[in-house]
Coordinates of C-alpha atoms in Angstrom, one line a residue:
M1 CA -95.5 80.7 -35.7
W2 CA -96.8 78.3 -32.9
P3 CA -98.6 75.1 -33.8
Y4 CA -101.8 74.5 -31.9
H5 CA -102.3 71.2 -30.2
S6 CA -105.3 71.5 -28.0
E7 CA -104.9 68.1 -26.4
L8 CA -101.4 69.0 -25.2
L9 CA -102.7 72.2 -23.6
A10 CA -105.8 70.7 -22.0
T11 CA -104.2 69.8 -18.6
P12 CA -103.6 72.7 -16.2
V13 CA -100.0 72.8 -15.0
P14 CA -98.1 74.7 -12.4
R15 CA -96.0 77.8 -13.1
Y16 CA -93.1 76.2 -11.4
T17 CA -91.9 79.2 -9.4
S18 CA -90.5 76.4 -7.1
F19 CA -90.1 72.7 -7.2
P20 CA -91.8 71.0 -5.5
T21 CA -94.6 73.5 -5.9
A22 CA -96.6 75.0 -3.1
A23 CA -99.3 72.3 -3.7
E24 CA -97.0 69.8 -2.0
F25 CA -96.3 71.9 1.1
A26 CA -97.4 70.2 4.3
P27 CA -97.5 71.1 8.0
D28 CA -94.7 68.7 8.9
I29 CA -92.3 71.5 8.1
G30 CA -92.4 74.1 10.8
A31 CA -90.5 76.8 12.7
D32 CA -87.7 74.6 13.9
A33 CA -86.8 73.4 10.4
C34 CA -86.9 76.9 9.0
A35 CA -84.8 78.3 11.9
E36 CA -82.2 75.6 11.2
A37 CA -82.1 76.5 7.5
I38 CA -81.8 80.2 8.2
G39 CA -78.9 79.4 10.7
A40 CA -77.1 77.6 7.9
A41 CA -77.5 80.3 5.3
D42 CA -74.1 81.6 4.2
G43 CA -73.0 84.0 1.5
D44 CA -75.5 85.9 -0.6
V45 CA -79.1 86.1 0.7
S46 CA -82.1 87.7 -0.8
L47 CA -85.1 89.0 1.1
Y48 CA -88.7 89.2 0.0
V49 CA -91.2 91.2 2.1
H50 CA -94.9 90.6 1.6
I51 CA -97.4 93.4 2.2
P52 CA -100.9 91.7 2.0
F53 CA -102.9 94.9 1.5
C54 CA -104.3 97.0 -1.3
E55 CA -106.2 100.2 -1.3
K56 CA -108.7 98.6 -3.8
I57 CA -109.2 94.9 -4.4
C58 CA -109.2 93.9 -8.1
W59 CA -111.7 91.2 -9.0
Y60 CA -109.3 89.1 -11.0
C61 CA -106.5 89.0 -8.4
G62 CA -105.4 85.7 -6.8
C63 CA -102.8 87.2 -4.5
N64 CA -103.0 87.0 -0.7
T65 CA -104.3 90.5 -0.1
A66 CA -107.0 92.4 1.7
A67 CA -108.4 95.9 1.7
A68 CA -106.2 98.5 3.6
N69 CA -109.3 100.2 4.9
R70 CA -108.7 99.9 8.6
P71 CA -105.6 101.7 10.0
Q72 CA -105.4 99.4 13.0
R73 CA -105.2 96.3 10.7
L74 CA -102.1 97.7 9.0
T75 CA -100.6 98.9 12.3
S76 CA -100.9 95.4 13.9
Y77 CA -99.6 93.7 10.8
L78 CA -96.5 96.0 10.7
E79 CA -95.8 95.3 14.4
A80 CA -95.8 91.6 13.7
L81 CA -93.6 92.0 10.6
H82 CA -91.1 94.1 12.6
R83 CA -91.0 91.3 15.2
E84 CA -90.4 88.7 12.5
I85 CA -87.6 90.7 11.0
A86 CA -85.9 90.8 14.4
L87 CA -86.3 87.0 14.9
V88 CA -85.0 86.0 11.5
A89 CA -82.1 88.5 11.5
A90 CA -80.9 87.1 14.8
L91 CA -80.7 83.6 13.3
L92 CA -78.6 84.5 10.3
P93 CA -74.9 83.6 10.6
A94 CA -72.1 86.2 10.4
G95 CA -71.1 85.1 6.9
A96 CA -74.5 86.0 5.3
R97 CA -74.9 89.1 3.2
V98 CA -78.2 90.5 2.0
R99 CA -77.7 91.8 -1.6
R100 CA -81.3 92.0 -2.7
I101 CA -84.6 93.2 -1.1
A102 CA -87.9 92.9 -2.9
F103 CA -91.2 94.2 -1.7
G104 CA -94.4 92.7 -3.1
G105 CA -98.0 92.0 -2.2
G106 CA -100.7 93.1 -2.4
S107 CA -99.4 96.6 -2.9
P108 CA -96.5 97.9 -0.8
N109 CA -97.7 101.4 -1.5
A110 CA -100.9 100.6 0.5
L111 CA -98.6 101.5 3.4
S112 CA -98.0 105.1 4.2
P113 CA -94.7 106.4 3.0
A114 CA -93.5 106.9 6.6
D115 CA -94.4 103.3 7.5
F116 CA -92.7 102.0 4.4
L117 CA -89.5 104.0 5.2
R118 CA -89.5 102.7 8.8
L119 CA -89.9 99.1 7.5
F120 CA -86.9 99.6 5.1
D121 CA -84.8 101.1 7.9
E122 CA -85.6 98.2 10.1
L123 CA -84.4 95.7 7.5
A124 CA -81.2 97.7 6.9
D125 CA -80.5 97.9 10.7
R126 CA -81.2 94.3 11.5
F127 CA -79.8 92.5 8.5
P128 CA -76.2 92.5 7.1
V129 CA -77.2 94.5 4.0
E130 CA -74.5 95.3 1.4
D131 CA -75.4 97.7 -1.4
P132 CA -78.6 95.8 -2.2
I133 CA -80.6 95.8 -5.4
V134 CA -84.1 97.0 -4.3
S135 CA -87.3 96.3 -6.1
V136 CA -90.9 97.3 -5.4
E137 CA -94.3 96.3 -6.8
L138 CA -96.6 99.3 -7.0
D139 CA -100.2 100.1 -7.7
P140 CA -100.3 103.1 -10.1
R141 CA -103.8 104.1 -8.7
T142 CA -102.3 105.1 -5.4
L143 CA -98.8 106.2 -6.4
G144 CA -98.6 109.7 -5.0
A145 CA -95.7 112.1 -5.6
E146 CA -94.3 111.4 -2.1
W147 CA -93.4 107.9 -3.3
G148 CA -90.8 109.3 -5.7
L149 CA -89.0 110.6 -2.6
V150 CA -89.4 107.3 -0.8
L151 CA -88.0 105.2 -3.6
A152 CA -85.1 107.6 -4.2
A153 CA -84.3 107.5 -0.5
I154 CA -84.1 103.7 -0.3
G155 CA -82.2 103.4 -3.6
A156 CA -84.8 101.4 -5.5
T157 CA -83.7 100.8 -9.0
R158 CA -86.3 98.2 -10.0
A159 CA -90.1 98.5 -9.9
S160 CA -93.1 96.8 -11.3
M161 CA -96.5 98.4 -12.0
G162 CA -99.7 96.4 -12.3
V163 CA -101.1 97.8 -15.6
Q164 CA -103.0 94.6 -16.8
T165 CA -104.7 96.5 -19.7
F166 CA -104.9 100.0 -21.0
S167 CA -108.5 99.5 -22.3
P168 CA -111.0 101.5 -20.1
A169 CA -113.8 98.9 -20.9
L170 CA -111.6 96.0 -19.9
Q171 CA -110.5 97.8 -16.8
Q172 CA -114.1 98.2 -15.8
A173 CA -114.8 94.5 -16.5
I174 CA -112.0 93.3 -14.1
G175 CA -112.5 96.0 -11.4
R176 CA -109.3 97.9 -12.0
E177 CA -110.0 101.3 -13.4
Q178 CA -106.9 103.4 -13.9
P179 CA -106.9 106.1 -16.6
L180 CA -103.9 106.5 -18.9
R181 CA -102.7 109.6 -17.1
M182 CA -102.1 107.4 -14.0
I183 CA -99.7 105.2 -15.9
E184 CA -98.0 108.3 -17.4
H185 CA -97.7 109.8 -13.9
G186 CA -96.3 106.6 -12.5
V187 CA -93.7 106.2 -15.3
K188 CA -92.5 109.7 -14.9
L189 CA -92.3 109.4 -11.1
L190 CA -90.4 106.1 -11.1
R191 CA -87.9 107.3 -13.7
G192 CA -87.3 110.5 -11.8
A193 CA -86.8 108.4 -8.6
G194 CA -83.9 106.4 -10.2
V195 CA -85.8 103.3 -11.4
T196 CA -83.7 101.9 -14.3
S197 CA -85.6 98.6 -14.7
L198 CA -89.4 99.2 -15.0
N199 CA -91.8 96.2 -15.5
F200 CA -95.4 96.3 -16.7
D201 CA -97.7 93.4 -15.8
L202 CA -100.1 92.9 -18.7
M203 CA -102.9 90.3 -19.2
Y204 CA -104.6 88.5 -22.0
G205 CA -107.7 86.3 -21.9
L206 CA -109.8 89.0 -20.1
P207 CA -113.6 89.1 -20.5
G208 CA -114.5 90.8 -23.8
Q209 CA -110.9 91.3 -24.7
T210 CA -110.0 91.3 -28.4
R211 CA -106.7 90.9 -30.2
A212 CA -106.9 94.5 -31.1
D213 CA -107.2 95.4 -27.4
L214 CA -104.2 93.4 -26.6
A215 CA -102.2 94.8 -29.4
A216 CA -103.0 98.4 -28.3
S217 CA -101.9 97.7 -24.8
L218 CA -98.6 96.1 -26.0
E219 CA -97.9 99.1 -28.2
L220 CA -98.5 101.5 -25.3
A221 CA -96.1 99.5 -23.1
A222 CA -93.4 99.8 -25.8
H223 CA -94.3 103.5 -26.1
F224 CA -93.7 104.0 -22.4
A225 CA -90.3 102.1 -22.8
A226 CA -91.1 99.6 -20.1
D227 CA -87.8 97.7 -19.7
R228 CA -89.7 94.5 -18.9
V229 CA -93.1 93.1 -19.7
A230 CA -94.7 90.2 -18.0
L231 CA -97.6 88.9 -20.1
F232 CA -99.9 86.6 -18.1
G233 CA -103.0 84.7 -19.2
Y234 CA -105.9 85.4 -16.9
A235 CA -106.8 82.3 -14.8
H236 CA -110.5 82.2 -14.0
V237 CA -111.0 80.0 -10.9
P238 CA -113.9 81.5 -9.0
H239 CA -114.3 78.3 -6.9
L240 CA -110.9 79.1 -5.4
I241 CA -111.0 82.9 -5.6
P242 CA -114.5 84.1 -4.7
R243 CA -113.9 87.7 -5.8
Q244 CA -113.6 86.5 -9.4
R245 CA -117.4 85.7 -9.3
R246 CA -117.9 89.4 -10.1
I247 CA -116.3 88.8 -13.6
D248 CA -118.7 87.9 -16.4
D249 CA -117.3 84.5 -17.4
S250 CA -119.6 84.3 -20.4
R251 CA -117.4 86.8 -22.2
L252 CA -114.1 85.1 -21.5
P253 CA -112.3 84.0 -24.7
G254 CA -112.0 80.3 -25.4
A255 CA -108.8 78.2 -25.4
E256 CA -108.0 78.6 -29.0
E257 CA -108.5 82.4 -28.9
R258 CA -106.3 82.6 -25.7
F259 CA -103.6 80.7 -27.6
A260 CA -103.9 83.2 -30.5
M261 CA -103.6 86.1 -28.0
A262 CA -100.4 84.6 -26.4
A263 CA -98.9 84.2 -29.9
L264 CA -99.8 87.7 -30.9
G265 CA -98.3 89.1 -27.7
H266 CA -95.0 87.2 -28.2
A267 CA -94.8 88.4 -31.8
K268 CA -95.7 92.0 -31.1
L269 CA -93.1 92.3 -28.3
V270 CA -90.4 90.7 -30.2
D271 CA -91.1 93.0 -33.1
A272 CA -90.9 96.0 -30.7
G273 CA -87.3 94.9 -29.8
Y274 CA -88.0 92.9 -26.6
V275 CA -86.1 89.6 -25.9
P276 CA -88.4 86.7 -25.0
I277 CA -87.6 85.4 -21.5
G278 CA -88.9 82.0 -20.7
F279 CA -92.6 81.5 -21.5
D280 CA -94.2 84.8 -20.4
H281 CA -91.6 87.5 -19.7
F282 CA -89.9 90.0 -22.1
A283 CA -87.1 92.4 -21.6
L284 CA -85.2 95.1 -23.6
P285 CA -81.7 93.9 -24.5
G286 CA -80.0 96.2 -22.1
D287 CA -82.1 95.1 -19.1
P288 CA -80.4 92.8 -16.5
L289 CA -83.0 90.1 -17.2
A290 CA -82.2 90.0 -20.9
Q291 CA -78.5 90.0 -20.1
A292 CA -78.9 87.1 -17.7
M293 CA -80.8 85.2 -20.4
A294 CA -78.0 85.8 -22.9
A295 CA -75.3 84.7 -20.5
G296 CA -77.1 81.5 -19.4
R297 CA -77.7 82.9 -15.9
L298 CA -81.5 83.1 -15.9
Q299 CA -83.2 81.5 -12.9
R300 CA -86.7 81.1 -11.6
N301 CA -88.0 81.7 -8.1
F302 CA -91.2 82.8 -6.4
Q303 CA -91.0 86.2 -8.1
G304 CA -90.9 84.6 -11.6
F305 CA -87.9 84.7 -14.0
T306 CA -84.9 86.5 -12.3
D307 CA -81.3 87.3 -12.6
D308 CA -80.9 86.6 -8.8
A309 CA -78.3 83.9 -8.2
A310 CA -78.5 83.9 -4.4
P311 CA -79.0 80.3 -3.1
V312 CA -81.2 81.5 -0.3
L313 CA -84.4 83.6 -0.5
I314 CA -86.0 84.5 2.8
G315 CA -89.6 85.4 2.8
L316 CA -91.0 87.8 5.4
G317 CA -94.7 88.5 6.0
A318 CA -97.9 86.6 5.9
S319 CA -97.9 83.8 3.2
A320 CA -94.3 84.6 2.2
I321 CA -92.2 81.7 1.1
S322 CA -88.6 81.0 1.9
C323 CA -86.4 78.9 -0.4
F324 CA -83.3 77.1 0.8
P325 CA -81.3 74.5 -1.1
N326 CA -82.8 71.6 0.9
L327 CA -86.1 73.2 2.2
L328 CA -89.1 75.3 1.2
A329 CA -91.1 77.0 3.9
Q330 CA -94.2 79.1 3.8
N331 CA -95.5 81.5 6.5
E332 CA -99.0 81.4 7.8
K333 CA -101.3 82.9 5.2
N334 CA -103.9 84.2 7.6
S335 CA -102.7 87.6 8.9
G336 CA -104.4 87.0 12.3
H337 CA -102.7 83.7 12.8
Y338 CA -99.5 85.3 11.6
R339 CA -99.7 88.0 14.2
M340 CA -100.6 85.5 16.9
L341 CA -97.5 83.4 16.3
L342 CA -95.2 86.4 16.3
S343 CA -96.8 87.7 19.5
Q344 CA -95.3 84.5 21.1
D345 CA -91.9 85.2 19.5
R346 CA -92.3 82.2 17.2
L347 CA -91.4 82.0 13.5
P348 CA -94.8 82.0 11.7
V349 CA -94.0 79.0 9.5
A350 CA -97.1 77.0 8.7
L351 CA -96.2 74.7 5.8
G352 CA -93.2 73.5 3.8
K353 CA -91.4 70.8 2.0
A354 CA -88.0 69.2 2.4
R355 CA -86.2 68.9 -0.9
G356 CA -84.5 65.5 -1.3
L357 CA -81.9 64.6 -3.9
D358 CA -84.6 63.4 -6.4
D359 CA -86.5 66.7 -6.0
R360 CA -83.4 68.7 -6.6
L361 CA -82.5 66.8 -9.7
R362 CA -86.0 67.1 -11.1
G363 CA -86.1 70.8 -10.1
A364 CA -82.9 71.4 -12.1
V365 CA -84.4 69.8 -15.2
I366 CA -87.6 71.9 -14.8
E367 CA -85.7 75.1 -14.3
G368 CA -83.4 74.4 -17.2
L369 CA -86.3 73.7 -19.6
L370 CA -88.2 76.9 -18.5
C371 CA -85.2 79.2 -18.3
H372 CA -83.0 78.0 -21.1
G373 CA -85.1 75.7 -23.3
H374 CA -82.9 72.7 -22.6
A375 CA -81.6 70.5 -19.7
R376 CA -79.4 67.5 -19.1
V377 CA -81.6 64.5 -18.3
G378 CA -80.4 61.1 -17.4
P379 CA -81.9 58.0 -19.1
A380 CA -83.6 56.8 -15.9
L381 CA -85.4 60.1 -15.5
I382 CA -86.4 60.1 -19.2
E383 CA -87.7 56.5 -18.8
R384 CA -89.9 57.5 -15.8
A385 CA -91.2 60.6 -17.6
W386 CA -91.7 59.0 -21.0
E387 CA -95.4 58.1 -20.9
R388 CA -96.2 61.8 -20.5
L389 CA -93.3 63.2 -22.5
A390 CA -93.8 61.0 -25.6
P391 CA -96.8 63.1 -27.1
F392 CA -94.7 66.2 -27.0
V393 CA -91.7 64.5 -28.7
E394 CA -94.0 63.0 -31.3
A395 CA -95.5 66.4 -32.0
G396 CA -92.0 67.8 -32.7
L397 CA -92.1 70.1 -29.7
C398 CA -88.9 68.7 -28.0
D399 CA -86.0 66.4 -28.9
I400 CA -83.8 64.1 -26.9
A401 CA -80.2 63.7 -28.0
G402 CA -76.9 63.2 -26.3
G403 CA -78.3 63.1 -22.8
S404 CA -80.1 66.5 -23.3
L405 CA -83.7 67.4 -23.7
A406 CA -84.2 70.5 -25.8
L407 CA -87.4 72.4 -26.6
A408 CA -88.1 73.4 -30.2
P409 CA -88.2 77.1 -31.0
H410 CA -92.0 77.0 -31.5
A411 CA -92.6 75.1 -28.2
V412 CA -92.8 78.1 -26.0
P413 CA -96.5 77.7 -25.1
Y414 CA -95.9 74.0 -24.3
A415 CA -92.8 74.6 -22.0
R416 CA -94.7 74.2 -18.8
G417 CA -96.5 71.1 -20.0
I418 CA -93.2 69.5 -21.0
A419 CA -91.6 70.5 -17.7
A420 CA -94.6 68.9 -15.8
C421 CA -93.6 65.5 -17.3
F422 CA -90.8 65.4 -14.8
D423 CA -93.0 66.3 -11.8
P424 CA -94.1 63.0 -10.1
Y425 CA -96.5 64.9 -7.8
R426 CA -98.7 65.8 -10.8
Q427 CA -99.7 62.2 -11.2
H428 CA -101.9 62.2 -8.1
S429 CA -102.4 65.8 -6.9
P430 CA -106.0 67.0 -6.9
R431 CA -104.8 70.6 -6.9
R432 CA -106.0 72.6 -10.0
F433 CA -103.5 74.9 -11.6
S434 CA -103.8 77.6 -14.3
S435 CA -104.1 76.7 -18.0
A436 CA -100.8 76.3 -19.9
V437 CA -101.6 79.3 -22.1

């Protein structure tokens, strides 16, 4: 189904959850610029709340998270987070309305149910919340029965579970052991709590993983009727993520086998009735994500492909990123520094990037290619991108006609590479990204 061009997949490329990407963030964007952007936010606003803790740290994970093994660490972090909520909410103008709240991490259920409820109540009390869509990322290994009551109480209708693989041997190889019964329990609990859109995160390219292993996990995901599946290729970068050194990289599949796994995953999920979303998401036809795809409303933000049309996303918590039309801003990653800044009643912004007109035009092209498979591109921009774009055109992976660039149906694994042709920062950035597939 997909042609294999190794030379066109050789260069690591960003996932483009923003443009410019976080690799271009710099310390010249600070608290004042972010405060000004928050003060100008009007209309619909979405919130993302980052909980950088997990009960157990998985070896593969590249998230900003730490072990929740010291109660005082969580208590002091929550104190700072509540202070940030108060500061940010006070800056929002009267015309803003919060219609989405997403909790991620880490694992939000690393918090106690009582602390999580207090956090949600603080958000609802401080911000102008109007019938929000609430989503939560969850670790099935620590999903006790009390969390069903919590999710029902806050009206959460969307949830994501980190499944990764159903194979016990592979779970052991990546430091994430969770028997099938845990997933069964989690699905039952979440459905009973009112979750109508349930996502499973799955991975390919794991050490010792075979295509049969992947096929079995995909079949189980369909059996559990997950409304969405995010199928990610494992990125092994132990020089950046020291915990990955515990993974036996001698057993990692090669580039061509990873490609075959990605193709298998796409085919299996489509055969199971899922709609392919972008380059690595899938959703059942009745899910809001598939409906957004069909209606041409699909977008991309720091949480991946989304049906969220809000022009402003405010990130709360250590390392959280806020997105405004003309500005991207990231909070301090180190939780200690994050707490220190908030103890002085300062917004904890550490890095960011102003988005000029050229950035916004290029960002629209990149988002259009990744979300819809096509984008309007002016001749000047095509000319500037041509040197890198030409090999993809010559391989029949995309076509330029009538001022529009369109991806071929079989170009899914090359979408990020084609999008990167319009990213001028990639010509000189030393930052290493994940492989395209």
